[in-house]
Short mmCIF file of C-alpha atoms (C1' of nucleotides) in Angstrom, two decimals:
data_model
loop_
_atom_site.label_atom_id
_atom_site.label_comp_id
_atom_site.label_asym_id
_atom_site.label_seq_id
_atom_site.Cartn_x
_atom_site.Cartn_y
_atom_site.Cartn_z
CA MET A 210 -139.72 23.15 -15.99
CA SER A 211 -137.28 25.44 -17.47
CA HIS A 212 -137.22 27.21 -13.86
CA ASN A 213 -135.93 23.82 -12.37
CA GLN A 214 -133.20 23.97 -15.10
CA VAL A 215 -129.16 24.70 -14.32
CA ILE A 216 -127.67 26.98 -17.33
CA CYS A 217 -124.29 25.42 -17.25
CA SER A 218 -123.34 28.61 -19.29
CA ASN A 219 -124.55 30.82 -16.36
CA CYS A 220 -123.45 28.40 -13.91
CA GLY A 221 -120.24 30.00 -11.64
CA LEU A 222 -118.62 26.62 -11.71
CA ASP A 223 -118.52 26.13 -15.58
CA ASN A 224 -114.75 26.33 -15.72
CA ILE A 225 -114.15 24.16 -13.19
CA CYS A 226 -117.09 21.43 -14.17
CA LEU A 227 -118.02 19.78 -16.97
CA PRO A 228 -118.08 22.05 -19.74
CA ARG A 229 -114.46 23.26 -19.47
CA GLY A 230 -113.09 23.17 -22.95
CA LEU A 231 -116.59 23.07 -24.41
CA SER A 232 -118.18 25.41 -27.47
CA GLN A 233 -121.03 27.71 -26.54
CA ALA A 234 -123.48 25.76 -28.48
CA GLU A 235 -122.01 22.43 -26.98
CA ILE A 236 -122.74 23.76 -23.46
CA ASP A 237 -126.29 24.83 -24.26
CA ASN A 238 -126.29 20.86 -25.50
CA ILE A 239 -125.14 19.98 -22.32
CA SER A 240 -127.52 22.32 -20.90
CA LYS A 241 -130.53 21.22 -22.28
CA VAL A 242 -130.17 17.66 -20.05
CA VAL A 243 -128.86 18.79 -16.93
CA LYS A 244 -131.21 18.19 -14.27
CA ALA A 245 -132.29 20.53 -11.71
CA LYS A 246 -130.00 21.06 -9.04
CA LYS A 247 -130.60 19.19 -5.89
CA THR A 248 -130.72 20.19 -2.23
CA ILE A 249 -130.11 17.75 0.74
CA GLN A 250 -128.37 17.73 4.14
CA ARG A 251 -124.87 16.41 6.38
CA GLY A 252 -125.64 12.97 6.80
CA ASP A 253 -127.73 12.13 3.75
CA PHE A 254 -126.62 9.33 1.01
CA ILE A 255 -126.33 10.76 -2.40
CA TYR A 256 -126.66 7.53 -3.60
CA ARG A 257 -126.37 3.60 -1.97
CA GLU A 258 -123.81 0.81 -2.87
CA GLY A 259 -125.91 -1.10 -5.12
CA ASP A 260 -128.34 1.60 -6.33
CA ASN A 261 -128.88 1.88 -10.37
CA PHE A 262 -126.95 4.48 -11.81
CA LYS A 263 -128.17 7.41 -12.42
CA GLY A 264 -126.26 9.86 -14.16
CA ILE A 265 -123.12 11.38 -13.11
CA LEU A 266 -122.91 14.38 -10.41
CA ALA A 267 -121.55 17.95 -10.38
CA ILE A 268 -121.13 19.23 -6.54
CA LYS A 269 -121.97 22.80 -6.07
CA SER A 270 -121.97 23.49 -2.88
CA GLY A 271 -121.05 21.34 0.34
CA SER A 272 -119.19 18.18 0.25
CA ALA A 273 -119.25 14.49 0.44
CA LYS A 274 -117.17 11.36 0.97
CA LEU A 275 -117.41 8.16 -1.02
CA ILE A 276 -117.78 4.78 1.25
CA ALA A 277 -117.64 1.26 0.79
CA ASN A 278 -118.60 -1.03 3.22
CA ASP A 279 -117.39 -4.39 3.85
CA SER A 280 -119.00 -7.54 5.17
CA HIS A 281 -117.87 -6.85 8.84
CA GLY A 282 -119.98 -3.54 8.45
CA ASN A 283 -116.96 -1.34 8.74
CA GLU A 284 -116.81 1.76 6.63
CA HIS A 285 -114.21 2.86 4.56
CA ILE A 286 -114.21 5.84 2.79
CA LEU A 287 -112.51 6.38 -0.16
CA ASN A 288 -112.46 10.08 -1.06
CA ILE A 289 -113.91 13.62 -0.05
CA LEU A 290 -115.34 15.05 -2.73
CA LEU A 291 -115.46 19.23 -2.86
CA PRO A 292 -117.41 22.08 -4.93
CA GLY A 293 -116.99 21.70 -8.38
CA GLU A 294 -115.80 17.83 -8.76
CA LEU A 295 -117.68 14.97 -10.08
CA LEU A 296 -118.76 11.63 -8.29
CA GLY A 297 -120.66 8.83 -9.47
CA PHE A 298 -118.30 7.10 -11.92
CA ASP A 299 -118.33 4.51 -9.52
CA GLY A 300 -121.48 3.13 -11.11
CA LEU A 301 -120.41 3.73 -14.74
CA SER A 302 -119.12 -0.21 -15.26
CA THR A 303 -121.90 -2.33 -13.86
CA GLU A 304 -125.00 0.38 -13.84
CA LYS A 305 -125.09 -0.23 -10.15
CA HIS A 306 -122.84 1.90 -7.91
CA GLY A 307 -119.96 0.09 -6.71
CA CYS A 308 -120.00 2.49 -3.05
CA ALA A 309 -122.17 4.87 -1.44
CA ALA A 310 -121.77 8.88 -1.27
CA ILE A 311 -122.97 10.61 1.95
CA ALA A 312 -122.85 14.51 2.43
CA LEU A 313 -120.41 15.38 4.81
CA GLU A 314 -122.52 19.05 5.07
CA THR A 315 -125.42 20.36 3.27
CA MET A 316 -124.88 20.39 -0.63
CA THR A 317 -126.18 21.06 -3.79
CA PHE A 318 -125.70 19.10 -7.09
CA CYS A 319 -126.47 19.06 -10.50
CA ILE A 320 -127.45 15.43 -12.44
CA LEU A 321 -125.89 14.30 -16.15
CA PRO A 322 -128.62 11.52 -16.45
CA ALA A 323 -127.37 8.36 -17.93
CA ASP A 324 -130.31 8.23 -19.94
CA SER A 325 -129.06 10.97 -22.22
CA MET A 326 -125.37 9.73 -21.95
CA ASP A 327 -125.38 7.68 -25.24
CA GLN A 328 -127.00 10.81 -27.27
CA LEU A 329 -124.60 13.27 -25.49
CA PHE A 330 -121.58 10.89 -26.69
CA GLN A 331 -122.18 11.44 -30.54
CA ASN A 332 -123.79 15.13 -30.37
CA VAL A 333 -120.94 16.25 -28.17
CA PRO A 334 -118.10 14.36 -28.54
CA SER A 335 -115.39 16.64 -26.74
CA LEU A 336 -117.77 15.92 -23.50
CA THR A 337 -117.09 12.57 -23.76
CA ARG A 338 -113.25 13.45 -23.94
CA GLU A 339 -113.93 15.65 -20.76
CA LEU A 340 -115.83 12.98 -18.66
CA PHE A 341 -113.07 10.44 -19.76
CA ARG A 342 -110.26 13.23 -18.44
CA HIS A 343 -112.34 13.62 -15.34
CA SER A 344 -112.28 10.06 -14.85
CA GLY A 345 -108.59 9.87 -15.87
CA GLU A 346 -107.75 12.16 -13.49
CA LYS A 347 -109.66 10.27 -10.29
CA MET A 348 -107.79 6.93 -11.64
CA LEU A 349 -104.33 9.40 -11.28
CA GLU A 350 -105.84 10.41 -7.25
CA ASP A 351 -106.42 7.06 -6.71
CA LYS A 352 -102.61 5.90 -7.91
CA ASN A 353 -101.35 8.86 -5.38
CA GLN A 354 -103.74 7.47 -2.60
CA LEU A 355 -102.36 3.65 -3.40
CA VAL A 356 -98.86 5.01 -3.31
CA LEU A 357 -99.41 6.99 -0.19
CA SER A 358 -100.78 3.74 1.71
CA LYS A 359 -97.80 2.21 1.88
CA ARG A 360 -96.06 5.75 3.10
CA PRO A 361 -95.83 6.36 6.99
CA ALA A 362 -98.70 8.02 8.87
CA GLU A 363 -97.23 11.61 9.05
CA GLU A 364 -96.66 11.23 5.00
CA ARG A 365 -100.10 10.17 5.22
CA LEU A 366 -102.02 13.12 6.89
CA ALA A 367 -99.29 15.69 5.79
CA TYR A 368 -100.21 15.04 1.98
CA PHE A 369 -104.11 14.51 3.00
CA LEU A 370 -104.15 18.00 3.93
CA ILE A 371 -101.78 19.52 0.97
CA SER A 372 -104.09 17.69 -1.61
CA LEU A 373 -107.15 19.28 0.24
CA SER A 374 -105.49 22.67 0.17
CA GLU A 375 -104.98 22.06 -3.38
CA ARG A 376 -107.91 21.35 -4.49
CA LEU A 377 -109.87 23.94 -2.62
CA LYS A 378 -107.55 26.61 -4.02
CA ARG A 379 -108.21 25.33 -7.85
CA ARG A 380 -111.93 25.88 -7.01
CA GLY A 381 -110.96 29.00 -5.46
CA PHE A 382 -111.63 28.87 -1.91
CA SER A 383 -108.84 29.72 0.83
CA SER A 384 -106.02 27.12 0.44
CA SER A 385 -104.50 27.91 3.70
CA GLU A 386 -107.40 28.25 5.88
CA PHE A 387 -110.73 25.78 5.83
CA LYS A 388 -113.10 23.69 7.74
CA LEU A 389 -112.66 20.01 7.31
CA SER A 390 -116.17 18.24 8.12
CA LEU A 391 -114.61 15.22 9.23
CA THR A 392 -114.28 13.74 12.32
CA ARG A 393 -110.43 12.48 13.60
CA GLN A 394 -112.29 9.19 13.14
CA GLU A 395 -113.09 9.56 9.63
CA ILE A 396 -109.88 11.31 8.66
CA GLY A 397 -108.44 7.81 10.37
CA ASN A 398 -110.67 6.17 8.53
CA HIS A 399 -109.64 7.48 5.14
CA LEU A 400 -105.98 7.32 5.57
CA GLY A 401 -105.75 4.20 7.17
CA LEU A 402 -105.19 5.46 10.66
CA ALA A 403 -106.12 4.99 13.78
CA LEU A 404 -108.10 8.36 15.02
CA GLU A 405 -105.76 8.41 18.46
CA THR A 406 -102.56 8.75 15.91
CA VAL A 407 -104.59 11.48 13.88
CA SER A 408 -104.90 13.35 16.77
CA ARG A 409 -101.36 12.86 18.11
CA LEU A 410 -100.22 14.00 14.53
CA LEU A 411 -102.17 17.09 14.20
CA LYS A 412 -101.21 18.20 17.34
CA LYS A 413 -97.03 17.52 16.45
CA PHE A 414 -97.70 19.48 13.09
CA GLN A 415 -98.99 21.87 15.62
CA ASP A 416 -95.94 22.32 17.84
CA ASP A 417 -94.00 22.00 14.85
CA GLY A 418 -95.80 25.13 13.68
CA LEU A 419 -96.82 23.88 10.11
CA ILE A 420 -100.55 24.12 11.35
CA MET A 421 -102.64 25.37 13.51
CA VAL A 422 -105.70 23.49 14.98
CA GLN A 423 -108.80 24.40 16.48
CA ASN A 424 -111.28 21.52 16.27
CA ARG A 425 -111.68 21.18 12.79
CA PHE A 426 -110.21 24.35 11.49
CA ILE A 427 -106.75 23.94 9.81
CA GLN A 428 -104.69 26.90 8.97
CA ILE A 429 -101.86 25.88 7.22
CA LYS A 430 -99.05 27.74 8.03
CA ASP A 431 -96.04 26.45 6.67
CA ILE A 432 -96.34 24.69 3.84
CA MET A 433 -92.89 24.08 2.01
CA SER A 434 -92.38 22.11 5.63
CA LEU A 435 -95.71 20.08 5.30
CA ARG A 436 -94.34 19.66 1.36
CA ALA A 437 -90.95 18.35 2.33
CA LEU A 438 -92.74 15.58 4.47
CA LEU A 439 -93.84 13.96 1.34
CA GLN A 440 -90.52 14.26 -0.71
CA PRO A 441 -91.24 11.03 -1.63
CA LEU A 442 -94.16 11.50 -3.19
CA ASP A 443 -92.80 14.13 -5.20
CA MET C 72 -100.73 -3.22 -44.59
CA SER C 73 -104.13 -5.29 -44.19
CA HIS C 74 -101.82 -8.18 -43.28
CA ASN C 75 -100.71 -6.05 -40.40
CA GLN C 76 -104.30 -5.59 -38.84
CA VAL C 77 -106.22 -7.61 -36.36
CA ILE C 78 -109.65 -8.41 -37.34
CA CYS C 79 -111.26 -8.33 -34.10
CA SER C 80 -114.28 -10.13 -35.04
CA ASN C 81 -111.63 -13.23 -35.71
CA CYS C 82 -109.71 -12.51 -32.34
CA GLY C 83 -109.62 -14.83 -29.43
CA LEU C 84 -110.18 -12.43 -26.89
CA ASP C 85 -113.11 -11.24 -28.51
CA ASN C 86 -115.11 -11.92 -26.02
CA ILE C 87 -113.34 -10.64 -23.29
CA CYS C 88 -111.85 -7.79 -24.74
CA LEU C 89 -113.00 -4.40 -25.91
CA PRO C 90 -116.00 -5.69 -28.40
CA ARG C 91 -118.09 -7.34 -26.34
CA GLY C 92 -121.32 -6.60 -26.40
CA LEU C 93 -121.25 -4.64 -30.24
CA SER C 94 -123.08 -5.58 -33.45
CA GLN C 95 -121.33 -7.10 -36.18
CA ALA C 96 -121.30 -3.57 -37.62
CA GLU C 97 -119.71 -2.42 -34.85
CA ILE C 98 -116.69 -4.53 -34.39
CA ASP C 99 -116.25 -4.17 -38.32
CA ASN C 100 -116.17 -0.29 -36.90
CA ILE C 101 -113.24 -1.09 -34.64
CA SER C 102 -111.53 -3.56 -36.56
CA LYS C 103 -111.02 -0.81 -39.33
CA VAL C 104 -109.19 1.44 -36.31
CA VAL C 105 -107.14 -1.07 -34.53
CA LYS C 106 -103.85 -1.39 -35.30
CA ALA C 107 -101.08 -3.77 -35.22
CA LYS C 108 -100.57 -6.77 -32.85
CA LYS C 109 -97.24 -5.75 -31.59
CA THR C 110 -94.75 -8.36 -29.55
CA ILE C 111 -92.13 -7.11 -26.64
CA GLN C 112 -90.05 -8.73 -24.63
CA ARG C 113 -90.04 -9.13 -20.46
CA GLY C 114 -88.51 -5.39 -19.07
CA ASP C 115 -89.54 -3.94 -21.95
CA PHE C 116 -91.34 -0.52 -21.62
CA ILE C 117 -94.85 -0.25 -23.37
CA TYR C 118 -94.97 3.03 -22.47
CA ARG C 119 -93.34 5.77 -20.02
CA GLU C 120 -94.46 7.92 -17.25
CA GLY C 121 -94.86 11.40 -19.26
CA ASP C 122 -95.30 9.39 -22.65
CA ASN C 123 -98.12 11.03 -24.67
CA PHE C 124 -101.15 9.28 -24.50
CA LYS C 125 -101.25 7.06 -27.83
CA GLY C 126 -104.33 5.12 -27.08
CA ILE C 127 -105.60 2.37 -25.12
CA LEU C 128 -103.56 -1.10 -25.61
CA ALA C 129 -105.21 -4.69 -24.98
CA ILE C 130 -103.40 -7.11 -24.09
CA LYS C 131 -103.51 -10.36 -26.47
CA SER C 132 -100.75 -12.44 -24.59
CA GLY C 133 -98.39 -12.17 -21.83
CA SER C 134 -98.68 -9.67 -18.72
CA ALA C 135 -97.64 -6.29 -17.92
CA LYS C 136 -97.15 -4.25 -15.06
CA LEU C 137 -97.93 -0.80 -13.81
CA ILE C 138 -95.54 1.21 -12.13
CA ALA C 139 -95.28 4.83 -10.73
CA ASN C 140 -92.14 6.04 -9.56
CA ASP C 141 -91.90 8.68 -6.34
CA SER C 142 -88.88 11.10 -6.30
CA HIS C 143 -86.65 8.86 -4.14
CA GLY C 144 -86.65 6.40 -7.03
CA ASN C 145 -88.75 3.89 -5.48
CA GLU C 146 -90.91 1.77 -7.77
CA HIS C 147 -94.44 1.41 -6.96
CA ILE C 148 -96.24 -1.76 -8.38
CA LEU C 149 -100.00 -0.06 -8.95
CA ASN C 150 -101.16 -3.19 -10.87
CA ILE C 151 -100.82 -6.48 -12.91
CA LEU C 152 -102.51 -6.69 -16.24
CA LEU C 153 -103.49 -10.02 -17.40
CA PRO C 154 -103.98 -11.16 -21.05
CA GLY C 155 -107.53 -9.46 -22.13
CA GLU C 156 -107.10 -6.71 -20.05
CA LEU C 157 -106.93 -2.90 -21.51
CA LEU C 158 -104.30 -0.16 -20.04
CA GLY C 159 -103.68 2.94 -20.94
CA PHE C 160 -106.48 4.50 -19.38
CA ASP C 161 -104.09 6.57 -16.93
CA GLY C 162 -103.08 8.78 -20.17
CA LEU C 163 -106.72 9.36 -21.04
CA SER C 164 -107.25 12.82 -18.78
CA THR C 165 -104.04 14.90 -19.56
CA GLU C 166 -102.66 12.98 -22.67
CA LYS C 167 -99.62 12.39 -20.75
CA HIS C 168 -99.16 9.13 -19.32
CA GLY C 169 -99.10 9.29 -15.38
CA CYS C 170 -97.47 5.90 -14.60
CA ALA C 171 -95.48 3.24 -16.18
CA ALA C 172 -96.46 0.32 -18.02
CA ILE C 173 -93.50 -2.73 -18.38
CA ALA C 174 -93.87 -6.30 -19.80
CA LEU C 175 -93.30 -9.14 -17.35
CA GLU C 176 -92.84 -11.41 -20.06
CA THR C 177 -92.86 -11.81 -23.50
CA MET C 178 -96.04 -10.17 -24.52
CA THR C 179 -98.41 -9.33 -27.86
CA PHE C 180 -101.12 -6.27 -27.79
CA CYS C 181 -103.26 -4.34 -29.90
CA ILE C 182 -103.63 -0.39 -29.65
CA LEU C 183 -106.95 1.38 -30.25
CA PRO C 184 -105.41 4.54 -31.14
CA ALA C 185 -106.12 8.23 -29.37
CA ASP C 186 -106.45 9.84 -32.79
CA SER C 187 -109.06 8.12 -33.70
CA MET C 188 -111.32 7.72 -30.74
CA ASP C 189 -113.32 10.66 -31.43
CA GLN C 190 -114.41 9.49 -34.51
CA LEU C 191 -115.38 5.99 -32.76
CA PHE C 192 -117.18 8.62 -29.91
CA GLN C 193 -119.33 9.21 -32.92
CA ASN C 194 -119.92 6.27 -35.00
CA VAL C 195 -119.99 3.49 -32.25
CA PRO C 196 -121.50 5.12 -29.18
CA SER C 197 -121.80 1.95 -27.30
CA LEU C 198 -118.09 1.34 -27.64
CA THR C 199 -117.83 4.89 -25.63
CA ARG C 200 -119.99 2.67 -23.14
CA GLU C 201 -117.78 -0.29 -23.19
CA LEU C 202 -114.60 1.82 -22.33
CA PHE C 203 -116.36 4.00 -19.52
CA ARG C 204 -117.05 -0.01 -18.28
CA HIS C 205 -113.49 -0.60 -18.26
CA SER C 206 -112.48 2.32 -17.02
CA GLY C 207 -115.07 2.29 -14.41
CA GLU C 208 -114.14 -1.55 -13.79
CA LYS C 209 -110.39 -0.41 -12.82
CA MET C 210 -111.64 2.19 -10.28
CA LEU C 211 -113.81 -0.50 -8.55
CA GLU C 212 -110.49 -3.12 -8.45
CA ASP C 213 -108.63 0.23 -7.16
CA LYS C 214 -111.36 0.73 -4.44
CA ASN C 215 -111.02 -2.64 -3.42
CA GLN C 216 -107.05 -2.14 -3.31
CA LEU C 217 -107.58 0.39 -1.36
CA VAL C 218 -109.69 -0.88 1.28
CA LEU C 219 -107.19 -4.04 1.14
CA SER C 220 -104.23 -1.57 2.04
CA LYS C 221 -105.63 -1.07 5.45
CA ARG C 222 -105.97 -4.87 5.93
CA PRO C 223 -102.84 -7.09 7.65
CA ALA C 224 -100.88 -8.58 5.69
CA GLU C 225 -102.03 -12.03 5.75
CA GLU C 226 -105.55 -10.66 3.75
CA ARG C 227 -103.65 -8.75 1.02
CA LEU C 228 -101.41 -11.70 0.20
CA ALA C 229 -104.83 -13.86 0.12
CA TYR C 230 -107.04 -10.99 -1.88
CA PHE C 231 -103.95 -10.81 -4.52
CA LEU C 232 -104.02 -14.75 -4.95
CA ILE C 233 -107.65 -14.79 -4.94
CA SER C 234 -107.72 -11.74 -7.72
CA LEU C 235 -105.19 -12.79 -9.80
CA SER C 236 -107.23 -16.57 -9.70
CA GLU C 237 -110.19 -15.33 -10.75
CA ARG C 238 -109.26 -12.65 -13.19
CA LEU C 239 -107.46 -15.73 -15.02
CA LYS C 240 -110.39 -18.05 -14.88
CA ARG C 241 -112.60 -15.03 -16.42
CA ARG C 242 -110.10 -15.11 -19.03
CA GLY C 243 -110.19 -19.12 -19.80
CA PHE C 244 -107.18 -20.22 -18.13
CA SER C 245 -106.30 -22.44 -15.00
CA SER C 246 -107.62 -20.73 -12.04
CA SER C 247 -105.91 -23.32 -9.89
CA GLU C 248 -102.47 -23.14 -11.06
CA PHE C 249 -100.65 -20.10 -12.28
CA LYS C 250 -96.94 -18.61 -12.36
CA LEU C 251 -96.23 -15.68 -10.97
CA SER C 252 -94.17 -13.48 -13.11
CA LEU C 253 -93.02 -11.52 -10.51
CA THR C 254 -90.37 -11.93 -7.73
CA ARG C 255 -90.99 -11.76 -3.83
CA GLN C 256 -89.83 -8.17 -3.96
CA GLU C 257 -91.95 -7.40 -6.70
CA ILE C 258 -94.95 -8.81 -4.96
CA GLY C 259 -94.05 -7.24 -1.54
CA ASN C 260 -93.72 -3.54 -3.59
CA HIS C 261 -97.41 -4.43 -5.09
CA LEU C 262 -99.02 -4.97 -1.46
CA GLY C 263 -96.98 -3.00 0.31
CA LEU C 264 -95.24 -5.61 2.10
CA ALA C 265 -91.75 -6.40 2.84
CA LEU C 266 -90.40 -9.34 0.68
CA GLU C 267 -89.63 -11.26 3.25
CA THR C 268 -93.17 -10.86 4.81
CA VAL C 269 -94.13 -12.35 1.81
CA SER C 270 -91.84 -15.51 2.24
CA ARG C 271 -93.17 -15.95 4.95
CA LEU C 272 -96.27 -15.46 4.22
CA LEU C 273 -96.26 -17.64 1.67
CA LYS C 274 -94.88 -20.67 3.33
CA LYS C 275 -97.57 -20.24 6.44
CA PHE C 276 -100.07 -20.45 3.84
CA GLN C 277 -98.33 -24.08 1.95
CA ASP C 278 -97.99 -25.13 5.72
CA ASP C 279 -101.74 -24.74 6.36
CA GLY C 280 -102.30 -26.74 2.99
CA LEU C 281 -104.22 -23.70 1.34
CA ILE C 282 -101.06 -23.60 -1.47
CA MET C 283 -98.37 -25.40 -2.75
CA VAL C 284 -95.58 -22.72 -3.94
CA GLN C 285 -92.34 -24.21 -6.10
CA ASN C 286 -90.51 -20.77 -6.64
CA ARG C 287 -93.05 -18.75 -8.94
CA PHE C 288 -95.81 -21.39 -9.81
CA ILE C 289 -98.97 -21.19 -7.17
CA GLN C 290 -100.85 -23.65 -6.92
CA ILE C 291 -104.12 -22.82 -4.95
CA LYS C 292 -105.45 -26.30 -2.77
CA ASP C 293 -108.05 -24.60 -0.90
CA ILE C 294 -109.70 -21.70 -2.39
CA MET C 295 -112.60 -21.92 0.17
CA SER C 296 -110.07 -21.08 3.17
CA LEU C 297 -107.81 -18.64 1.06
CA ARG C 298 -111.09 -16.85 0.76
CA ALA C 299 -112.27 -17.61 4.59
CA LEU C 300 -109.09 -14.87 5.04
CA LEU C 301 -110.79 -11.99 3.86
CA GLN C 302 -114.04 -12.24 4.89
CA PRO C 303 -113.63 -8.37 6.33
CA LEU C 304 -113.59 -8.17 2.26
CA ASP C 305 -116.82 -10.01 1.28
"C1'" DC J 182 -127.59 22.55 32.03
"C1'" DG J 183 -126.65 18.13 31.26
"C1'" DT J 184 -126.00 13.91 28.12
"C1'" DA J 185 -124.02 12.11 24.29
"C1'" DT J 186 -120.25 12.96 20.95
"C1'" DT J 187 -115.89 13.91 19.76
"C1'" DA J 188 -110.73 14.68 21.01
"C1'" DT J 189 -106.81 14.54 23.58
"C1'" DT J 190 -103.17 11.75 25.94
"C1'" DG J 191 -100.70 8.13 28.55
"C1'" DA J 192 -98.87 3.36 28.56
"C1'" DC J 193 -98.81 -1.37 26.68
"C1'" DT J 194 -98.68 -4.59 23.04
"C1'" DC J 195 -98.14 -6.55 18.60
"C1'" DC J 196 -97.16 -6.86 13.80
"C1'" DA J 197 -94.35 -6.20 10.28
"C1'" DT J 198 -90.20 -4.14 9.15
"C1'" DT J 199 -85.37 -3.98 9.25
"C1'" DC J 200 -81.01 -6.13 9.37
"C1'" DA J 201 -78.21 -10.26 8.62
"C1'" DA J 202 -76.60 -14.22 6.94
"C1'" DA J 203 -77.06 -18.54 4.31
"C1'" DG J 204 -79.55 -20.99 0.54
"C1'" DA J 205 -81.82 -22.10 -3.80
"C1'" DT J 206 -81.82 -20.78 -8.81
"C1'" DA J 207 -81.20 -19.32 -13.00
"C1'" DG J 208 -77.92 -17.72 -16.50
"C1'" DT J 209 -73.06 -17.14 -18.79
"C1'" DG J 210 -68.97 -18.90 -20.10
"C1'" DG J 211 -65.19 -21.50 -20.65
"C1'" DC K 195 -71.48 -29.78 -18.40
"C1'" DC K 196 -69.19 -27.49 -14.58
"C1'" DA K 197 -68.14 -23.31 -12.10
"C1'" DC K 198 -69.32 -18.94 -11.10
"C1'" DT K 199 -71.85 -14.84 -10.58
"C1'" DA K 200 -75.85 -12.36 -9.75
"C1'" DT K 201 -80.17 -12.32 -8.53
"C1'" DC K 202 -83.56 -14.27 -5.54
"C1'" DT K 203 -86.01 -16.65 -1.69
"C1'" DT K 204 -85.46 -18.36 2.98
"C1'" DT K 205 -85.10 -18.16 7.70
"C1'" DG K 206 -84.01 -15.83 12.07
"C1'" DA K 207 -83.08 -12.10 16.11
"C1'" DA K 208 -84.21 -7.34 17.27
"C1'" DT K 209 -86.57 -3.21 16.72
"C1'" DG K 210 -89.91 0.28 16.42
"C1'" DG K 211 -93.82 2.48 14.10
"C1'" DA K 212 -98.61 2.53 14.88
"C1'" DG K 213 -102.81 -0.08 17.13
"C1'" DT K 214 -105.56 -1.28 21.18
"C1'" DC K 215 -107.19 0.08 25.52
"C1'" DA K 216 -108.20 3.16 29.11
"C1'" DA K 217 -109.12 7.05 31.49
"C1'" DT K 218 -109.95 12.23 31.10
"C1'" DA K 219 -110.91 16.57 28.43
"C1'" DA K 220 -113.54 19.31 25.25
"C1'" DT K 221 -117.22 20.28 22.14
"C1'" DA K 222 -121.71 19.96 20.34
"C1'" DC K 223 -126.20 19.32 21.07
"C1'" DG K 224 -131.13 19.07 22.72
#
DNA sequence: CGTATTATTGACTCCATTCAAAGATAGTGG
DNA sequence: CCACTATCTTTGAATGGAGTCAATAATACG
């Protein structure tokens, strides 16, 4: 079913997705095993906690959230994933996913199937490095989140906005204007804040001229001052 | 310098360190590139933030802490590493270490050198899986820490003690009695609590009959009740 | 258009921090 | 071996940041 395949070398995301820094031959090698682009809707599960690991996924469009559930049924939003970013690493170690991934809006993605990974490791060693690189990047992000979790509410929200802005920029989207596909509740959950606190702080940031908020649309007006709020994180 | 080499197949840690689940031939293959065991003292840096990535390290004895520094010079203890555990993953993505590692006491470790990794990926594909497994495990730990960072102080400390106990057990040490090579300050830093809060809670746990504290020696008396404190995490 | 979900805003409360001071422990050198 | 110092720990009291509760307003949705 060749019409069903994604050709990495023709993909608009090729510079930000997996094949970065690989040779043409290597990309072709990957193209052979990368599975068809799939489309799913807002609220759909990409995978659930406990699901068998099927492979690493690359988001082509839309966004997703990573969810861990505790035994009281509380959701914890671990991360937001944007176009061009990879997910699925939480299943790499145990063959079972350690958390769930849910679409925040209509989204499409590719799959690097688990069962072809060993073979790829041998044929495309630089892909292995690339995967480790991504995996390491995720850990650095986790590190930042962890450091951040000890900081006051204002800094957490400021960092969240800056981080989104930067990641969107890196992917070629506007860094100063974007729609958050998250409720105040979800933002608060992700940052460990009450939804009321998120609401109050967004208002404060707006009053201070740092951003403009209209519902879920955010416009960053003064990135410098926003950054200044989180000196401590550098 | 063969006398300088660690033979993985003769290593007491072989079941908990890298070679888990590998064939004899594969272990031999690794043995060839794993570098000499090194010994360092309390307070010594294993690597610093910004250092070039030299490889993945396996702790043979002693313990270490992973430190991130923010621009105000505050240390953030990201993690504690115990014997048999691997470190260095924070340098895997960028070739530069994203945080520092410091010995908490006299310790010894082996090195899987970075420059032999590509070669190993090709010759020992299952090692690659094994490394990904470890790397994924670290992410799951980070996930737990992240979920935990939103919980009240009591739960954080309880989880910290339980987690240490379990990890020590897995490595063949006593799970009910151990010495914490960390000050109250450091525990607090790691958990995002004031050192006074740590002190008060340890006292409270002792008063409640959950543990015995004597300086940095901890004895777990009632693991069940301790666990009960963190129902929410499961 | 009406209903459900999401967001804002205010008042009150509480957990953990900060400040402060005294007590314990470890390490050092005379 | 003891005194002396530096570091670490305990404990109390006061403060404050963010959570909770509650009521209203705005927005999305069928």
